[in-house]
């Protein structure tokens, strides 16, 4: 999966917003109900590195894999960064996005979750 395909996949999930934050953050954020679940870095030297939140019990397992590292500033909250999206299997990326999306969605009020599910 390339960067464009992953961006399309993130946008395709129900209730997702895409927001570009300029300097100094320089990130393209994907959120559901205002809760961030993924982002791309948009400036060099880390352009198009992809970050998602993962389950705490999977954090060490994932960051031990080549091409995955703790996300800068967010590693303590169990966010990881995929250095090269194209080098990761598509199914693995989709699973990471799915978990992060559902985690963010679950943190919303039930009424908001139902509204998003009805979209």
C-alpha atoms as a PDB file:
ATOM      1  CA  UNK A   1       0.000   0.000   0.000  1.00  0.00           C
ATOM      2  CA  UNK A   2       1.359   3.396  -0.908  1.00  0.00           C
ATOM      3  CA  UNK A   3       0.800   6.716   0.899  1.00  0.00           C
ATOM      4  CA  UNK A   4      -2.090   7.780  -1.374  1.00  0.00           C
ATOM      5  CA  UNK A   5      -3.921   4.474  -0.848  1.00  0.00           C
ATOM      6  CA  UNK A   6      -3.449   4.658   2.924  1.00  0.00           C
ATOM      7  CA  UNK A   7      -4.767   8.227   2.970  1.00  0.00           C
ATOM      8  CA  UNK A   8      -7.831   7.085   0.981  1.00  0.00           C
ATOM      9  CA  UNK A   9      -8.338   4.201   3.404  1.00  0.00           C
ATOM     10  CA  UNK A  10      -8.234   6.520   6.438  1.00  0.00           C
ATOM     11  CA  UNK A  11     -10.679   8.955   4.801  1.00  0.00           C
ATOM     12  CA  UNK A  12     -13.084   6.122   3.933  1.00  0.00           C
ATOM     13  CA  UNK A  13     -13.852   5.250   7.557  1.00  0.00           C
ATOM     14  CA  UNK A  14     -17.170   6.571   8.929  1.00  0.00           C
ATOM     15  CA  UNK A  15     -17.082  10.024  10.518  1.00  0.00           C
ATOM     16  CA  UNK A  16     -13.435  10.730   9.705  1.00  0.00           C
ATOM     17  CA  UNK A  17     -12.095  14.242   9.251  1.00  0.00           C
ATOM     18  CA  UNK A  18      -8.774  15.070   7.613  1.00  0.00           C
ATOM     19  CA  UNK A  19      -6.970  18.203   8.826  1.00  0.00           C
ATOM     20  CA  UNK A  20      -3.662  19.603   7.639  1.00  0.00           C
ATOM     21  CA  UNK A  21      -1.717  21.356  10.406  1.00  0.00           C
ATOM     22  CA  UNK A  22       0.982  23.701   9.102  1.00  0.00           C
ATOM     23  CA  UNK A  23       4.255  24.635  10.792  1.00  0.00           C
ATOM     24  CA  UNK A  24       5.452  23.973  13.368  1.00  0.00           C
ATOM     25  CA  UNK A  25       3.476  20.680  13.561  1.00  0.00           C
ATOM     26  CA  UNK A  26       3.478  19.853   9.825  1.00  0.00           C
ATOM     27  CA  UNK A  27       1.119  16.888  10.127  1.00  0.00           C
ATOM     28  CA  UNK A  28      -1.931  15.595   8.260  1.00  0.00           C
ATOM     29  CA  UNK A  29      -4.317  14.364  10.963  1.00  0.00           C
ATOM     30  CA  UNK A  30      -7.133  11.814  10.717  1.00  0.00           C
ATOM     31  CA  UNK A  31      -9.687  12.006  13.514  1.00  0.00           C
ATOM     32  CA  UNK A  32     -13.130  10.699  14.380  1.00  0.00           C
ATOM     33  CA  UNK A  33     -15.346  12.896  16.540  1.00  0.00           C
ATOM     34  CA  UNK A  34     -12.343  15.106  17.272  1.00  0.00           C
ATOM     35  CA  UNK A  35     -10.253  12.160  18.537  1.00  0.00           C
ATOM     36  CA  UNK A  36      -7.048  11.639  16.559  1.00  0.00           C
ATOM     37  CA  UNK A  37      -6.351   8.094  15.416  1.00  0.00           C
ATOM     38  CA  UNK A  38      -3.636   8.553  12.774  1.00  0.00           C
ATOM     39  CA  UNK A  39      -1.390  11.138  11.184  1.00  0.00           C
ATOM     40  CA  UNK A  40       1.226  11.626   8.494  1.00  0.00           C
ATOM     41  CA  UNK A  41       4.252  13.860   8.921  1.00  0.00           C
ATOM     42  CA  UNK A  42       4.290  16.316   5.989  1.00  0.00           C
ATOM     43  CA  UNK A  43       7.733  17.922   6.234  1.00  0.00           C
ATOM     44  CA  UNK A  44      11.259  16.702   5.633  1.00  0.00           C
ATOM     45  CA  UNK A  45      13.148  14.718   6.807  1.00  0.00           C
ATOM     46  CA  UNK A  46      10.220  12.586   7.981  1.00  0.00           C
ATOM     47  CA  UNK A  47       7.819  13.295   5.115  1.00  0.00           C
ATOM     48  CA  UNK A  48       4.985  10.725   4.819  1.00  0.00           C
ATOM     49  CA  UNK A  49       5.931   8.763   7.916  1.00  0.00           C
ATOM     50  CA  UNK A  50       2.682   7.369   9.305  1.00  0.00           C
ATOM     51  CA  UNK A  51       1.748   7.204  12.988  1.00  0.00           C
ATOM     52  CA  UNK A  52      -1.080   5.396  14.783  1.00  0.00           C
ATOM     53  CA  UNK A  53      -2.001   4.519  18.348  1.00  0.00           C
ATOM     54  CA  UNK A  54      -1.642   0.848  19.280  1.00  0.00           C
ATOM     55  CA  UNK A  55      -2.685  -1.315  22.207  1.00  0.00           C
ATOM     56  CA  UNK A  56      -0.234  -1.043  25.088  1.00  0.00           C
ATOM     57  CA  UNK A  57       0.359  -4.795  25.042  1.00  0.00           C
ATOM     58  CA  UNK A  58       1.431  -4.636  21.363  1.00  0.00           C
ATOM     59  CA  UNK A  59       3.660  -1.546  21.613  1.00  0.00           C
ATOM     60  CA  UNK A  60       6.946  -3.355  22.373  1.00  0.00           C
ATOM     61  CA  UNK A  61       6.196  -6.138  19.900  1.00  0.00           C
ATOM     62  CA  UNK A  62       5.585  -3.647  17.099  1.00  0.00           C
ATOM     63  CA  UNK A  63       8.489  -1.320  17.869  1.00  0.00           C
ATOM     64  CA  UNK A  64      10.861  -4.325  17.755  1.00  0.00           C
ATOM     65  CA  UNK A  65       9.988  -4.791  14.069  1.00  0.00           C
ATOM     66  CA  UNK A  66      12.201  -3.188  11.422  1.00  0.00           C
ATOM     67  CA  UNK A  67      10.668  -0.007  10.013  1.00  0.00           C
ATOM     68  CA  UNK A  68       8.500   0.705  13.088  1.00  0.00           C
ATOM     69  CA  UNK A  69       9.585   2.944  15.931  1.00  0.00           C
ATOM     70  CA  UNK A  70       7.968   4.778  18.846  1.00  0.00           C
ATOM     71  CA  UNK A  71       6.284   7.946  17.590  1.00  0.00           C
ATOM     72  CA  UNK A  72       8.109  11.138  18.407  1.00  0.00           C
ATOM     73  CA  UNK A  73       6.519  12.893  21.403  1.00  0.00           C
ATOM     74  CA  UNK A  74       3.679  10.320  21.498  1.00  0.00           C
ATOM     75  CA  UNK A  75       5.572   7.101  22.227  1.00  0.00           C
ATOM     76  CA  UNK A  76       4.652   7.272  25.903  1.00  0.00           C
ATOM     77  CA  UNK A  77       0.982   7.132  24.871  1.00  0.00           C
ATOM     78  CA  UNK A  78       1.673   4.001  22.778  1.00  0.00           C
ATOM     79  CA  UNK A  79       1.819   5.615  19.353  1.00  0.00           C
ATOM     80  CA  UNK A  80       4.082   4.082  16.725  1.00  0.00           C
ATOM     81  CA  UNK A  81       5.544   5.446  13.497  1.00  0.00           C
ATOM     82  CA  UNK A  82       5.793   3.399  10.316  1.00  0.00           C
ATOM     83  CA  UNK A  83       8.873   4.771   8.583  1.00  0.00           C
ATOM     84  CA  UNK A  84       8.051   3.485   5.070  1.00  0.00           C
ATOM     85  CA  UNK A  85       4.387   2.725   4.420  1.00  0.00           C
ATOM     86  CA  UNK A  86       5.146   0.955   1.115  1.00  0.00           C
ATOM     87  CA  UNK A  87       7.385  -1.566   2.897  1.00  0.00           C
ATOM     88  CA  UNK A  88       4.587  -2.754   5.223  1.00  0.00           C
ATOM     89  CA  UNK A  89       2.055  -5.398   4.188  1.00  0.00           C
ATOM     90  CA  UNK A  90      -1.337  -3.870   3.322  1.00  0.00           C
ATOM     91  CA  UNK A  91      -3.244  -6.153   5.692  1.00  0.00           C
ATOM     92  CA  UNK A  92      -0.972  -5.177   8.577  1.00  0.00           C
ATOM     93  CA  UNK A  93      -1.448  -1.442   7.932  1.00  0.00           C
ATOM     94  CA  UNK A  94      -5.220  -1.850   7.670  1.00  0.00           C
ATOM     95  CA  UNK A  95      -5.299  -3.746  10.961  1.00  0.00           C
ATOM     96  CA  UNK A  96      -3.281  -1.023  12.717  1.00  0.00           C
ATOM     97  CA  UNK A  97      -5.580   1.702  11.349  1.00  0.00           C
ATOM     98  CA  UNK A  98      -8.700  -0.303  12.253  1.00  0.00           C
ATOM     99  CA  UNK A  99      -7.610  -0.757  15.868  1.00  0.00           C
ATOM    100  CA  UNK A 100      -6.598   2.887  16.288  1.00  0.00           C
ATOM    101  CA  UNK A 101      -9.852   4.113  14.693  1.00  0.00           C
ATOM    102  CA  UNK A 102     -12.023   1.897  16.904  1.00  0.00           C
ATOM    103  CA  UNK A 103     -10.045   2.921  19.977  1.00  0.00           C
ATOM    104  CA  UNK A 104     -10.658   6.618  19.227  1.00  0.00           C
ATOM    105  CA  UNK A 105     -14.311   5.924  18.419  1.00  0.00           C
ATOM    106  CA  UNK A 106     -14.799   4.064  21.710  1.00  0.00           C
ATOM    107  CA  UNK A 107     -13.643   7.139  23.634  1.00  0.00           C
ATOM    108  CA  UNK A 108     -16.550   9.197  22.280  1.00  0.00           C
ATOM    109  CA  UNK A 109     -19.926   9.510  24.036  1.00  0.00           C
ATOM    110  CA  UNK A 110     -22.338   6.723  23.100  1.00  0.00           C
ATOM    111  CA  UNK A 111     -24.678   9.156  21.337  1.00  0.00           C
ATOM    112  CA  UNK A 112     -21.805  10.328  19.104  1.00  0.00           C
ATOM    113  CA  UNK A 113     -20.762   6.724  18.400  1.00  0.00           C
ATOM    114  CA  UNK A 114     -24.302   5.882  17.279  1.00  0.00           C
ATOM    115  CA  UNK A 115     -24.490   8.979  15.079  1.00  0.00           C
ATOM    116  CA  UNK A 116     -21.229   8.049  13.355  1.00  0.00           C
ATOM    117  CA  UNK A 117     -22.309   4.417  12.929  1.00  0.00           C
ATOM    118  CA  UNK A 118     -25.507   5.601  11.198  1.00  0.00           C
ATOM    119  CA  UNK A 119     -23.540   7.519   8.526  1.00  0.00           C
END
